[in-house]
PDB file of C-alpha atoms in Angstrom:
ATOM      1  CA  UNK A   1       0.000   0.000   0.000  1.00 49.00           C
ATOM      2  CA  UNK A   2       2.930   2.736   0.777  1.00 45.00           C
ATOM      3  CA  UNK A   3       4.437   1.845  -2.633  1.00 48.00           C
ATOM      4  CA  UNK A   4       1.473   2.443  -4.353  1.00 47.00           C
ATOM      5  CA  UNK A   5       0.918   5.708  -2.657  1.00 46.00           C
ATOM      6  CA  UNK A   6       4.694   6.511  -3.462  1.00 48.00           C
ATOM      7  CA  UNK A   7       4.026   5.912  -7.169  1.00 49.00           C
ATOM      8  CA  UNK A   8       0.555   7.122  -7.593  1.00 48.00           C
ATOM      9  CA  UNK A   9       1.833  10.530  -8.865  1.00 50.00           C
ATOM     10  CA  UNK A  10       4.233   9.093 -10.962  1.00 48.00           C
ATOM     11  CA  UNK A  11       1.641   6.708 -12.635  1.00 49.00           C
ATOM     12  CA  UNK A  12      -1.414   9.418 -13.068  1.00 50.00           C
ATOM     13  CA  UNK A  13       1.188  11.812 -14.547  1.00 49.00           C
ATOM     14  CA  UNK A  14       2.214   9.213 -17.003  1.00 49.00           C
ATOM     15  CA  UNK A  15      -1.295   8.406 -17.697  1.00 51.00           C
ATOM     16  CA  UNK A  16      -2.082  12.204 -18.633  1.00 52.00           C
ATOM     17  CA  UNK A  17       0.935  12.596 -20.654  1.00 51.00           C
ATOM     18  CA  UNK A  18       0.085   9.661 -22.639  1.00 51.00           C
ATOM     19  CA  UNK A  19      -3.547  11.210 -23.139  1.00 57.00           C
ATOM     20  CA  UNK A  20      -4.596  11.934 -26.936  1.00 58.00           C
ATOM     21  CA  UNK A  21      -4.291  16.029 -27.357  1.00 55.00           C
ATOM     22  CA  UNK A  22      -7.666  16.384 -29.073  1.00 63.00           C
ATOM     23  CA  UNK A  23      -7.605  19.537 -31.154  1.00 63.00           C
ATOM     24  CA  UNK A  24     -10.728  21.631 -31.755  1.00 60.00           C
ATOM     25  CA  UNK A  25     -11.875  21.241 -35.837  1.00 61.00           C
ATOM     26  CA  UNK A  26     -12.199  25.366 -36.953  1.00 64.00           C
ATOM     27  CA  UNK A  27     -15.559  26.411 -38.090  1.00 71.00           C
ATOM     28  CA  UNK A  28     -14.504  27.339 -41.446  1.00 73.00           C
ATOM     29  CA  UNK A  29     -17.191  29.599 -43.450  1.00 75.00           C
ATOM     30  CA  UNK A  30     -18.861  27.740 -46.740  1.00 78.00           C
ATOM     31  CA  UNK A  31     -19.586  29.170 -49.747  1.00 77.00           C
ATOM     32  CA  UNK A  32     -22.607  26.540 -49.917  1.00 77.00           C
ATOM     33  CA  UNK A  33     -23.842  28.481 -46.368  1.00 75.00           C
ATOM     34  CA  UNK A  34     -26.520  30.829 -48.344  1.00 76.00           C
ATOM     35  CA  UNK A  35     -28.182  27.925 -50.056  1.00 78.00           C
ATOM     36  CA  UNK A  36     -31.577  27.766 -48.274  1.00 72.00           C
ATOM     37  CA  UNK A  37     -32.273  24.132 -46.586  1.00 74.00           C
ATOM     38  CA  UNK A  38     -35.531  24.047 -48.394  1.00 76.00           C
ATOM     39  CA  UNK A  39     -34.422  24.445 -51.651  1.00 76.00           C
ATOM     40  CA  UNK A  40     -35.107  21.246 -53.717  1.00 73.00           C
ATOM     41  CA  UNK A  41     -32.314  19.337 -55.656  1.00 74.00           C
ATOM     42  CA  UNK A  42     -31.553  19.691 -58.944  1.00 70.00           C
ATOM     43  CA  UNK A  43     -32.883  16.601 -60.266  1.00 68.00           C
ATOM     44  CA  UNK A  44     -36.597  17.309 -58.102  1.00 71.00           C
ATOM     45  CA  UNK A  45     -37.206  21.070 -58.546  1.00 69.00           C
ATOM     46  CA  UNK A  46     -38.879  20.964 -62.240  1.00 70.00           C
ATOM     47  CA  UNK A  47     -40.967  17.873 -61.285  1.00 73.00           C
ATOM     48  CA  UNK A  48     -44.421  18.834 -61.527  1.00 73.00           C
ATOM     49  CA  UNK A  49     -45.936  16.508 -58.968  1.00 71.00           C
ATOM     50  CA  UNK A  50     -43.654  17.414 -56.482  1.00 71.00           C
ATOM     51  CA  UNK A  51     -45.862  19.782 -55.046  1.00 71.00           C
ATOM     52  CA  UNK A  52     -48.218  17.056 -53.747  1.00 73.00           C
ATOM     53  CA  UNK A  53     -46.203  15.246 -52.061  1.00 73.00           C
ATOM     54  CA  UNK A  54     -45.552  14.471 -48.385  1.00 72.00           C
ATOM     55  CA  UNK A  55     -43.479  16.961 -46.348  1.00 74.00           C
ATOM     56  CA  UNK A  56     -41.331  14.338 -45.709  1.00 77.00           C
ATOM     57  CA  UNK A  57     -40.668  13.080 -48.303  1.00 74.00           C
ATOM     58  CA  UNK A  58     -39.973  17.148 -49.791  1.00 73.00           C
ATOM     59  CA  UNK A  59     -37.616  17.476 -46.886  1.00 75.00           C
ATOM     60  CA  UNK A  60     -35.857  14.407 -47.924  1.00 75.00           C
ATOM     61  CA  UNK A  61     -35.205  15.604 -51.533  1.00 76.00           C
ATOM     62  CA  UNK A  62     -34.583  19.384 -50.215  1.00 77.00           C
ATOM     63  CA  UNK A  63     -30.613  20.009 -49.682  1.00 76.00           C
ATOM     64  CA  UNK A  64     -31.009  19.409 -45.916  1.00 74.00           C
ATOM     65  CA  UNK A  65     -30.008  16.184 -46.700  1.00 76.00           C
ATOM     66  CA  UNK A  66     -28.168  16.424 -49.832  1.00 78.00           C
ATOM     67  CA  UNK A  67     -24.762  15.470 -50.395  1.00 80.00           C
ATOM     68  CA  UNK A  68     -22.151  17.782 -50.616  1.00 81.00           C
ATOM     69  CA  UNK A  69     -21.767  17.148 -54.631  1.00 84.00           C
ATOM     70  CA  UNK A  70     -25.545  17.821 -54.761  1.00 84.00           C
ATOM     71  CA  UNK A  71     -24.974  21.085 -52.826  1.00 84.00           C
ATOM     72  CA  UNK A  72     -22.424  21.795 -55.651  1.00 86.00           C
ATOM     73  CA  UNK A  73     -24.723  21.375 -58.585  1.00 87.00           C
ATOM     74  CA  UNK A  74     -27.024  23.907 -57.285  1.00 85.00           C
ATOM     75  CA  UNK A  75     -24.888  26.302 -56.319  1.00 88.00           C
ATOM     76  CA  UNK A  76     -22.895  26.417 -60.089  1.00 90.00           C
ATOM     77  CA  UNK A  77     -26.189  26.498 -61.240  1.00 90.00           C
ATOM     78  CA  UNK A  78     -26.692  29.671 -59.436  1.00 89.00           C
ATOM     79  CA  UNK A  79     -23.342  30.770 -60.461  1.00 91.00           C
ATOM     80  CA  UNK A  80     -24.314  30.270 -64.399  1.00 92.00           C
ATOM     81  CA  UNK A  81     -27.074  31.945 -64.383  1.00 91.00           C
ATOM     82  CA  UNK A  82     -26.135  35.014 -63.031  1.00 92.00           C
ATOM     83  CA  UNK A  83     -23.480  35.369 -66.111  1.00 92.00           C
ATOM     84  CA  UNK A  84     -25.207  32.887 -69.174  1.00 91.00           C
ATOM     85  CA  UNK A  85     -26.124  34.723 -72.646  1.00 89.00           C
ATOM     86  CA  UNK A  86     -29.378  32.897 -72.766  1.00 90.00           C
ATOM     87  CA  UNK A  87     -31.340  30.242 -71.102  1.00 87.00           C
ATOM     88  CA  UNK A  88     -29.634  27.623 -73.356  1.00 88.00           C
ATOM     89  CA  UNK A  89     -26.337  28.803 -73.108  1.00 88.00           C
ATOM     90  CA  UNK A  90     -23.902  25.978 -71.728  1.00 87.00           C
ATOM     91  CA  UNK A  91     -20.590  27.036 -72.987  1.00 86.00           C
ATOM     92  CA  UNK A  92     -19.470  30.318 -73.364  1.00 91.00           C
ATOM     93  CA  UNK A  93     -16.480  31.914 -71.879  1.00 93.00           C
ATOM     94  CA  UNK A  94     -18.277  32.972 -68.783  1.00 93.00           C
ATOM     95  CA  UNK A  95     -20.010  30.065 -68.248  1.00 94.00           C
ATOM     96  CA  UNK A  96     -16.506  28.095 -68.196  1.00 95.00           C
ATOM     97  CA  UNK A  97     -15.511  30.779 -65.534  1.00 95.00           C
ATOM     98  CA  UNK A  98     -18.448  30.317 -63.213  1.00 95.00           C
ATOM     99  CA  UNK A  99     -17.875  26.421 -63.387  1.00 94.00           C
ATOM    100  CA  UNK A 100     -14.304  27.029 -62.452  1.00 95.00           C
ATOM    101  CA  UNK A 101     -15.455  29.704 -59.694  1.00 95.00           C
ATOM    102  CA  UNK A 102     -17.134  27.080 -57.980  1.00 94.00           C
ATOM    103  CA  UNK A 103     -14.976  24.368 -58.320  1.00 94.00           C
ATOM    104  CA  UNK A 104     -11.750  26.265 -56.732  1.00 95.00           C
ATOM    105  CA  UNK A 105     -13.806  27.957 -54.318  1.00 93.00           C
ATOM    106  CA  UNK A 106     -14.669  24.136 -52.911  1.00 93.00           C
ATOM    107  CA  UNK A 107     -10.519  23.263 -53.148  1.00 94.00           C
ATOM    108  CA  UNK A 108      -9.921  25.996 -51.070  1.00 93.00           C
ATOM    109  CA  UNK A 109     -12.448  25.110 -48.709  1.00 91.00           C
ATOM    110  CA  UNK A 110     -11.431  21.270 -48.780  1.00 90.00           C
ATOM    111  CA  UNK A 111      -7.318  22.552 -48.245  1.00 91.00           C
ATOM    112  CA  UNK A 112      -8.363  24.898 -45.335  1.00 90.00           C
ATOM    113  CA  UNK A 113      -9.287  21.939 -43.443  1.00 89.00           C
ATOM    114  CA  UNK A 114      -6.606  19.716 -44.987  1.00 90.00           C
ATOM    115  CA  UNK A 115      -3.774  21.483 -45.885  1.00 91.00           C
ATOM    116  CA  UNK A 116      -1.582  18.259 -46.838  1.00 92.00           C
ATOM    117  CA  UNK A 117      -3.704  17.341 -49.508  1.00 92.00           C
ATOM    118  CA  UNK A 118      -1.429  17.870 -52.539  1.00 92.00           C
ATOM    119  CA  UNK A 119      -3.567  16.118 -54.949  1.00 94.00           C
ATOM    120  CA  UNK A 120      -6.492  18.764 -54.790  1.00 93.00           C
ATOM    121  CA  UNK A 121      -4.275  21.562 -54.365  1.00 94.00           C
ATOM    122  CA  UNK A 122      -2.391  20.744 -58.034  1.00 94.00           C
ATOM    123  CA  UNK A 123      -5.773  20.239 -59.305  1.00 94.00           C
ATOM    124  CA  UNK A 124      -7.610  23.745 -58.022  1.00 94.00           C
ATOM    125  CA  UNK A 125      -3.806  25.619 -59.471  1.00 94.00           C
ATOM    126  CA  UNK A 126      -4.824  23.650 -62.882  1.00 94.00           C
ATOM    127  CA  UNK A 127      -8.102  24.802 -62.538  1.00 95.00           C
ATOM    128  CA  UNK A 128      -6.923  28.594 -61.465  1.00 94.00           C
ATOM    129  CA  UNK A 129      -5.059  29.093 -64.265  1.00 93.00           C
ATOM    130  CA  UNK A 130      -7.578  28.198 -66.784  1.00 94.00           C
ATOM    131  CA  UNK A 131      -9.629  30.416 -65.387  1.00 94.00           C
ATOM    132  CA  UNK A 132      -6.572  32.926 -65.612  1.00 94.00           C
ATOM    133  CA  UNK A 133      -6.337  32.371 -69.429  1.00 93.00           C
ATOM    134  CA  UNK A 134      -9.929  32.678 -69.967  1.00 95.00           C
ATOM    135  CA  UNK A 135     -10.652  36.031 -68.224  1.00 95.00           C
ATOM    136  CA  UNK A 136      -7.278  37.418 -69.974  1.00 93.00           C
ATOM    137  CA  UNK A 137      -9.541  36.364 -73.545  1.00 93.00           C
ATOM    138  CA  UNK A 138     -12.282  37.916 -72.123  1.00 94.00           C
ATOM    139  CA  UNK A 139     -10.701  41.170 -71.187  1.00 93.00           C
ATOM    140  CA  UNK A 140      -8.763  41.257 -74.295  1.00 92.00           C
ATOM    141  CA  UNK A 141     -11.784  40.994 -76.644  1.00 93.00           C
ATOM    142  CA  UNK A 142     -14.906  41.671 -74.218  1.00 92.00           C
ATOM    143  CA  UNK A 143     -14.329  43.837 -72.058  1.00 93.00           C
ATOM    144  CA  UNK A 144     -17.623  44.737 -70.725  1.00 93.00           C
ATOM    145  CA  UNK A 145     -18.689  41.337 -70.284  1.00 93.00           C
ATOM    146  CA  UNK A 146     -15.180  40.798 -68.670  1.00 93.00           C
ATOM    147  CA  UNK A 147     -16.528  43.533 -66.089  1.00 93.00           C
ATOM    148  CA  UNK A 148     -19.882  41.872 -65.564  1.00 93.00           C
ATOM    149  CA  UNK A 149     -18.161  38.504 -64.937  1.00 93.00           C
ATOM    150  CA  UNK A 150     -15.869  39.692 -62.153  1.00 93.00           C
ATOM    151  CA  UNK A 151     -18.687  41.737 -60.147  1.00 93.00           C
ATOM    152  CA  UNK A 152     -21.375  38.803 -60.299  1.00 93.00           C
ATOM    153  CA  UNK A 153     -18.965  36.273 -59.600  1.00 92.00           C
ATOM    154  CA  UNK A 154     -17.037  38.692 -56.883  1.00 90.00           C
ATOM    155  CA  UNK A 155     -13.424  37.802 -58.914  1.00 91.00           C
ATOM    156  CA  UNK A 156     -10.485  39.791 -57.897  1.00 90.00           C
ATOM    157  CA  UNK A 157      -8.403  40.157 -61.634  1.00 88.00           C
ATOM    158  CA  UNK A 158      -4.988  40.850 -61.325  1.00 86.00           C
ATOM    159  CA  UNK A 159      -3.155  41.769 -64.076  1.00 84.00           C
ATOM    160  CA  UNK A 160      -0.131  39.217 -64.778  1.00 77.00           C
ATOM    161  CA  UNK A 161       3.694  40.943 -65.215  1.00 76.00           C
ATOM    162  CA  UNK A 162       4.678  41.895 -68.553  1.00 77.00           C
ATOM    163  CA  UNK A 163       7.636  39.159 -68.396  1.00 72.00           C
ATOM    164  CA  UNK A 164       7.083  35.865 -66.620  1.00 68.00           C
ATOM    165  CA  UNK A 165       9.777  33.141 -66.734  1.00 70.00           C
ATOM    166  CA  UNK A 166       9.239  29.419 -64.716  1.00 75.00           C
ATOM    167  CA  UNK A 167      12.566  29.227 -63.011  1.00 78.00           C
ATOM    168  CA  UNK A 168      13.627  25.898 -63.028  1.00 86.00           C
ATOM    169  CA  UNK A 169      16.651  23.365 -62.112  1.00 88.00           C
ATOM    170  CA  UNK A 170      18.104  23.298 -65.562  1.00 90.00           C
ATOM    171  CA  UNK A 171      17.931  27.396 -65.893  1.00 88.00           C
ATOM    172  CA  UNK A 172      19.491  27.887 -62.974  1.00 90.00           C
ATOM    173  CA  UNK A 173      22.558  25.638 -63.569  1.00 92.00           C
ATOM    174  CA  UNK A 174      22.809  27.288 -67.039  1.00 92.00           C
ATOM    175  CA  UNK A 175      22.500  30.822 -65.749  1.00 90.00           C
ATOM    176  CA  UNK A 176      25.400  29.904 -63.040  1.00 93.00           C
ATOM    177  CA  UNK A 177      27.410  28.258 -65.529  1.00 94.00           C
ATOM    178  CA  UNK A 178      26.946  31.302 -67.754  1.00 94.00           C
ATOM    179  CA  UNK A 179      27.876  34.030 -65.307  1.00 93.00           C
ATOM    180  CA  UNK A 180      30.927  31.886 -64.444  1.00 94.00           C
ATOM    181  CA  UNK A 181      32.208  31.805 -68.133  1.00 95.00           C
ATOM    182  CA  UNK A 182      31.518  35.712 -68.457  1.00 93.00           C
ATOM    183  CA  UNK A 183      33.652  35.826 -65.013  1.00 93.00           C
ATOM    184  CA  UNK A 184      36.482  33.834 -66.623  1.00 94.00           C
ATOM    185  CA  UNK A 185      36.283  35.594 -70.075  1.00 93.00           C
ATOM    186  CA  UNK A 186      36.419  39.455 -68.415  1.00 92.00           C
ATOM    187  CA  UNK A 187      39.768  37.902 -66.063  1.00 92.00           C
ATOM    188  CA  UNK A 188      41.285  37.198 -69.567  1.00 92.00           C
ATOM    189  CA  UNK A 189      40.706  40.189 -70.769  1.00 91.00           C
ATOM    190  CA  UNK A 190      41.859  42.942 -68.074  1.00 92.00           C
ATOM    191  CA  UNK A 191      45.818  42.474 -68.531  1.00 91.00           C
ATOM    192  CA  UNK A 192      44.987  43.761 -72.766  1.00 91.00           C
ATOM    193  CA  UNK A 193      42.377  46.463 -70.691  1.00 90.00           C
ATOM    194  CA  UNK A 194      44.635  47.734 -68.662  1.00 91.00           C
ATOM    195  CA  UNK A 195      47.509  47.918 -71.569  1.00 92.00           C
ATOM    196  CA  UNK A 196      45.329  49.816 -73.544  1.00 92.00           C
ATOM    197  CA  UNK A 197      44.256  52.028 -70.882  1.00 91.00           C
ATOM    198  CA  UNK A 198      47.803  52.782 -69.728  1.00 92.00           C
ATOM    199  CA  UNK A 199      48.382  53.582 -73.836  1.00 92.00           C
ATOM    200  CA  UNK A 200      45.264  56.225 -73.816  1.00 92.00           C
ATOM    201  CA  UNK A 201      46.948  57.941 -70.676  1.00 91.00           C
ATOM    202  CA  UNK A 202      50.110  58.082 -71.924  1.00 91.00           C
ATOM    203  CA  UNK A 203      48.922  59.929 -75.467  1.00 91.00           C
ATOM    204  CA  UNK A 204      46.766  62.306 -73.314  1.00 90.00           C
ATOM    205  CA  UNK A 205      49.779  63.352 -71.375  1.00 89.00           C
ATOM    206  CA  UNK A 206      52.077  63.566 -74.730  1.00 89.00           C
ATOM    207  CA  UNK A 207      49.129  65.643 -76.337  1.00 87.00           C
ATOM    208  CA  UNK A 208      49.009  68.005 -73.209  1.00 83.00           C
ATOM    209  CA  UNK A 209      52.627  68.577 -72.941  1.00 76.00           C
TER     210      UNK A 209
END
């Protein structure tokens, strides 16, 4: 009994070191947050008996209990529309970019809460710069619409730098092996420099004198 009193301590402070830390999951805002739960799916909302049906049965084909990939459809949806030509308009420029809106807008989401996830974070950069080249078509040859596709959409445009190079392994070896040969070359050359420069000074003195 005294040896277990003598070790207690020893034994409960073991026991709470060895505890799981159990870290609090950060309520990260949703862009899918303004869709009302009531809203019917996709698939359901232009059926024309589906206002005689059960309320249970509506709340079980209203996005309370959609998926998150039925959450998605309606929400693009919402996107297109606020930027489509006409009601049958499925692929012009800013319909691509209101797709794309959506779909990086969900990567960033998904990487906020895992941040390791390099598979989704190459493909929402893929996805960014296609969106990239197709608002720099659209500013280049529609402007207005360009303008009406970053204020419904809430896109922040920034223009890219008038020279943009990829710096990669292979460049930077060459560029180092480069500066090292012009290095080498201008060592070679400053004993003839400085001969010629000692010439000039001498012909300036003999001209002055």
């Amino acid at each position: 009994f005294f040896f277990y009193q003598a070790c207690a301590p020893f034994i409960q402070t073991a026991r709470c070191y060895a505890r799981p830390v159990r870290r609090k999951k950060k309520d990260i805002p949703s862009h899918l947050d303004d869709l009302p739960p009531t809203m019917l799916k996709k698939d359901y909302a232009n059926v024309p008996i589906i206002n005689s049906v059960d309320d249970v049965v509506k709340r079980l084909l209203s996005l309370e209990m959609a998926s998150q990939k039925e959450k998605m459809k309606v929400k693009t949806e919402q996107l297109v529309a606020k930027v489509r030509r006409s009601p049958n308009d499925d692929g012009s420029f800013e319909v691509q970019v209101a797709k794309l809106t959506a779909k990086i807008r969900t990567y960033e989401e998904h990487l906020q809460r895992h941040p390791k996830d390099k598979n989704n974070r190459r493909r929402m950069l893929m996805a960014i710069d296609k969106r990239k080249k197709l608002l720099a078509y659209l500013r280049r040859v529609r402007y207005d619409i360009f303008e009406n596709t970053c204020k419904q959409l809430d896109i922040q445009y920034t223009l890219p730098p008038p020279y943009c190079r990829r710096m990669t392994k292979r460049w930077a070896v060459k560029k180092a092996f480069c500066l090292k040969v012009f290095q080498e070359a201008q060592k070679l050359k400053a004993p003839e420099r400085l001969k010629q420069r000692r010439a000039w000074q001498a012909r300036a003195r003999a001209a002055k004198e």
